[in-house]
Amino acid sequence: MILDATVGHQPSGLKRAVSVMPSFLMEAESYRGLVKLLAEPDAARLIFHTFEIRDSTIRAMKDVPEALRRVVFSMHENIGDMSSFSRGLRCIAMRSSKLSFDQLVAELARARQPNQLLAKLKSIVESLPLPDALPPARVEHAERIDSGRQLRALGKKWGNCLEGYVWNVEHGQCAIYLWRDADLQAACSVTRSGRLGWFLDEVKGPENTDLEPQDHNKILSAFEAEE
């Protein structure tokens, strides 16, 4: 009765999905997404084989471009690592001077097996140009610290491990930023990921304290805007 009143029908496979859903309420959008995914044969097949369904599972499955779902979903044992799959593809397209996002998806969609998809991805990534510069000297309220002496001094003042980053900073493997905005101070580690460029890796307050979620998200958004 509830399904008829809300969805309008009884989705095939819902009983199996419910058996591996959490005992607590998920986000409303997750339930809507689940019903839509159950109507797609490839997505439903993955749901039948998964051991647990959470909000993150539904988001990951919805995030995969439809043209890639069949081959990507066949790697269901790795679904926990696919939550940023589409964002990763957009990053590759942004770094590429030859392929747009849609063209990249179309090229990958030619793969019929997981190993073919991975081989195509590897080949495309290896053809990307190398980053030709350090990340920007300033990102909103964060200033890059290039001096080993300053990093050691800040590490000593904050009682954390910033001194251990000096070698990586001097060899171009990472960059450290100091975020200062009103009452919020944080050290931000940015790491180079091969040909994909630079990504925010870690954010910590003095004495390696974790930031409040809203503060962490504020810093994350600022760095994402620089991509």
Coordinates of C-alpha atoms in Angstrom, one line a residue:
M1 CA 0.0 0.0 0.0
I2 CA 2.8 2.4 0.9
L3 CA 4.6 1.7 -2.4
D4 CA 1.5 2.1 -4.4
A5 CA 0.8 5.4 -2.7
T6 CA 4.4 6.8 -3.1
V7 CA 6.1 5.2 -6.0
G8 CA 3.0 4.0 -7.9
H9 CA 4.3 0.4 -8.3
Q10 CA 6.3 -2.2 -6.5
P11 CA 9.9 -2.1 -7.9
S12 CA 11.4 -5.5 -8.8
G13 CA 14.3 -6.4 -6.5
L14 CA 13.2 -4.0 -3.7
K15 CA 12.9 -6.8 -1.2
R16 CA 16.6 -7.8 -1.7
A17 CA 17.6 -4.1 -1.5
V18 CA 15.8 -3.6 1.8
S19 CA 17.5 -6.6 3.3
V20 CA 20.9 -4.9 3.0
M21 CA 19.8 -1.3 3.8
P22 CA 20.7 0.2 7.2
S23 CA 18.3 0.1 10.1
F24 CA 18.3 3.9 10.3
L25 CA 16.7 6.4 7.8
M26 CA 18.7 7.3 4.8
E27 CA 18.4 10.6 2.9
A28 CA 15.1 11.0 1.1
E29 CA 16.9 11.4 -2.2
S30 CA 18.6 8.0 -1.7
Y31 CA 15.2 6.2 -1.7
R32 CA 14.2 8.0 -4.9
G33 CA 17.5 7.1 -6.4
L34 CA 17.2 3.5 -5.4
V35 CA 13.8 3.1 -7.1
K36 CA 15.2 4.6 -10.3
L37 CA 18.3 2.4 -10.2
L38 CA 16.2 -0.8 -9.7
A39 CA 14.5 0.0 -12.9
E40 CA 17.8 -0.2 -14.8
P41 CA 18.9 -3.8 -15.4
D42 CA 22.7 -3.2 -14.9
A43 CA 22.2 -1.1 -11.8
A44 CA 19.7 -3.6 -10.4
R45 CA 22.1 -6.5 -11.0
L46 CA 24.7 -4.6 -8.9
I47 CA 22.2 -4.1 -6.1
F48 CA 21.4 -7.8 -6.0
H49 CA 25.1 -8.6 -5.4
T50 CA 26.1 -5.8 -3.0
F51 CA 26.3 -6.6 0.8
E52 CA 25.3 -3.1 2.0
I53 CA 23.4 -0.2 0.7
R54 CA 24.0 3.3 2.2
D55 CA 23.5 6.9 1.0
S56 CA 27.1 6.8 -0.3
T57 CA 26.3 3.6 -2.3
I58 CA 23.4 5.2 -4.0
R59 CA 25.2 8.4 -4.8
A60 CA 28.2 6.5 -6.3
M61 CA 25.9 4.4 -8.5
K62 CA 23.9 7.5 -9.7
D63 CA 27.2 9.4 -10.3
V64 CA 28.5 6.9 -12.9
P65 CA 27.6 8.2 -16.4
E66 CA 24.9 5.9 -17.9
A67 CA 27.1 4.9 -20.9
L68 CA 29.6 3.4 -18.5
R69 CA 27.3 1.8 -15.9
R70 CA 27.4 -1.7 -17.4
V71 CA 31.1 -2.2 -17.3
V72 CA 31.7 -0.1 -14.1
F73 CA 28.9 -1.9 -12.2
S74 CA 30.5 -5.2 -13.1
M75 CA 33.3 -4.2 -10.7
H76 CA 30.8 -4.2 -7.9
E77 CA 33.4 -5.4 -5.3
N78 CA 35.1 -2.0 -5.7
I79 CA 31.9 0.2 -5.5
G80 CA 33.1 1.7 -2.2
D81 CA 36.0 3.3 -4.1
M82 CA 33.8 4.8 -6.8
S83 CA 32.1 7.6 -4.9
S84 CA 34.2 10.2 -6.9
F85 CA 34.3 8.4 -10.2
S86 CA 32.5 11.1 -12.2
R87 CA 34.5 13.9 -10.5
G88 CA 37.6 12.0 -11.4
L89 CA 36.6 11.8 -15.1
R90 CA 35.8 15.6 -15.1
C91 CA 39.3 16.2 -13.7
I92 CA 40.9 14.2 -16.4
A93 CA 38.8 16.0 -19.1
M94 CA 39.8 19.3 -17.6
R95 CA 43.5 18.4 -17.7
S96 CA 43.2 17.1 -21.3
S97 CA 43.6 19.4 -24.2
K98 CA 42.0 16.8 -26.6
L99 CA 38.9 15.4 -24.8
S100 CA 35.8 17.0 -23.4
F101 CA 33.9 15.2 -20.6
D102 CA 31.4 13.8 -23.0
Q103 CA 34.1 12.7 -25.5
L104 CA 36.0 11.0 -22.6
V105 CA 32.9 9.1 -21.6
A106 CA 32.2 8.1 -25.2
E107 CA 35.8 6.9 -25.5
L108 CA 35.6 4.8 -22.3
A109 CA 32.2 3.5 -23.3
R110 CA 33.9 1.5 -26.1
A111 CA 35.3 -0.8 -23.4
R112 CA 33.3 -3.9 -22.8
Q113 CA 35.3 -5.4 -19.9
P114 CA 36.7 -3.9 -16.7
N115 CA 40.3 -4.5 -17.7
Q116 CA 39.7 -2.7 -21.0
L117 CA 38.2 0.2 -19.2
L118 CA 41.1 0.4 -16.8
A119 CA 43.6 0.1 -19.7
K120 CA 41.9 3.0 -21.5
L121 CA 41.9 5.2 -18.4
K122 CA 45.6 4.5 -17.8
S123 CA 46.4 5.3 -21.4
I124 CA 44.5 8.6 -21.3
V125 CA 46.0 9.6 -18.0
E126 CA 49.5 8.9 -19.2
S127 CA 48.9 11.1 -22.2
L128 CA 48.0 14.1 -20.0
P129 CA 50.5 17.0 -19.9
L130 CA 52.6 17.3 -16.8
P131 CA 51.7 20.1 -14.4
D132 CA 54.0 23.0 -15.4
A133 CA 53.9 25.0 -12.2
L134 CA 53.3 25.0 -8.4
P135 CA 49.8 25.5 -7.1
P136 CA 48.9 29.2 -6.7
A137 CA 50.7 31.3 -4.0
R138 CA 47.4 32.2 -2.4
V139 CA 44.0 30.5 -2.2
E140 CA 41.4 32.8 -0.7
H141 CA 42.6 33.2 2.9
A142 CA 45.4 30.6 2.6
E143 CA 49.0 31.6 1.8
R144 CA 51.5 29.0 0.5
I145 CA 54.6 28.6 2.8
D146 CA 57.7 27.9 0.7
S147 CA 60.3 28.5 3.4
G148 CA 61.5 25.4 5.3
R149 CA 62.5 27.7 8.2
Q150 CA 58.9 29.0 8.4
L151 CA 57.4 25.5 8.3
R152 CA 59.7 24.4 11.1
A153 CA 58.8 27.5 13.2
L154 CA 55.1 27.0 12.6
G155 CA 55.3 23.3 13.4
K156 CA 57.1 24.1 16.7
K157 CA 54.5 26.8 17.6
W158 CA 51.5 24.6 16.8
G159 CA 53.0 21.4 18.2
N160 CA 52.5 19.4 15.1
C161 CA 54.5 17.6 12.4
L162 CA 54.9 20.4 9.8
E163 CA 58.7 20.0 10.0
G164 CA 58.3 16.5 8.4
Y165 CA 56.9 18.1 5.2
V166 CA 60.0 20.3 4.5
W167 CA 61.7 17.7 2.3
N168 CA 58.5 17.1 0.2
V169 CA 57.9 20.8 -0.2
E170 CA 61.4 21.5 -1.3
H171 CA 61.3 18.7 -3.9
G172 CA 57.9 19.8 -5.3
Q173 CA 55.9 16.9 -4.1
C174 CA 53.5 18.9 -1.9
A175 CA 52.7 22.4 -0.8
I176 CA 51.7 23.7 2.6
Y177 CA 49.3 26.6 3.1
L178 CA 48.4 28.6 6.2
W179 CA 44.8 29.6 6.3
R180 CA 44.0 32.6 8.5
D181 CA 40.5 34.1 8.6
A182 CA 39.1 35.7 11.7
D183 CA 39.2 33.0 14.4
L184 CA 40.0 30.2 12.0
Q185 CA 43.5 29.0 11.5
A186 CA 44.6 25.8 9.7
A187 CA 47.5 24.2 7.9
C188 CA 46.5 22.8 4.5
S189 CA 48.5 20.1 2.8
V190 CA 48.2 20.1 -1.0
T191 CA 49.7 17.1 -2.8
R192 CA 50.5 16.5 -6.5
S193 CA 48.8 13.4 -7.9
G194 CA 51.0 12.7 -11.0
R195 CA 49.6 14.2 -14.2
L196 CA 46.3 15.0 -12.6
G197 CA 47.6 18.1 -10.8
W198 CA 47.3 19.3 -7.3
F199 CA 44.7 18.3 -4.7
L200 CA 43.9 19.2 -1.1
D201 CA 45.1 16.3 1.0
E202 CA 44.7 17.3 4.6
V203 CA 43.5 20.2 6.8
K204 CA 44.4 20.4 10.5
G205 CA 44.3 23.1 13.1
P206 CA 47.0 23.8 15.8
E207 CA 48.2 20.7 17.6
N208 CA 46.7 18.6 14.7
T209 CA 43.2 19.2 15.8
D210 CA 40.3 18.5 13.5
L211 CA 38.2 21.4 12.3
E212 CA 34.5 21.8 12.7
P213 CA 32.7 20.3 9.6
Q214 CA 31.5 23.7 8.4
D215 CA 35.1 25.2 8.6
H216 CA 36.6 22.2 6.8
N217 CA 34.0 22.4 4.0
K218 CA 34.7 26.2 3.7
I219 CA 38.4 25.5 3.1
L220 CA 37.7 22.6 0.8
S221 CA 35.3 24.7 -1.3
A222 CA 38.0 27.4 -1.7
F223 CA 40.6 25.0 -2.9
E224 CA 38.1 23.2 -5.2
A225 CA 37.4 26.5 -6.8
E226 CA 41.0 26.8 -7.9
E227 CA 40.9 23.5 -9.9

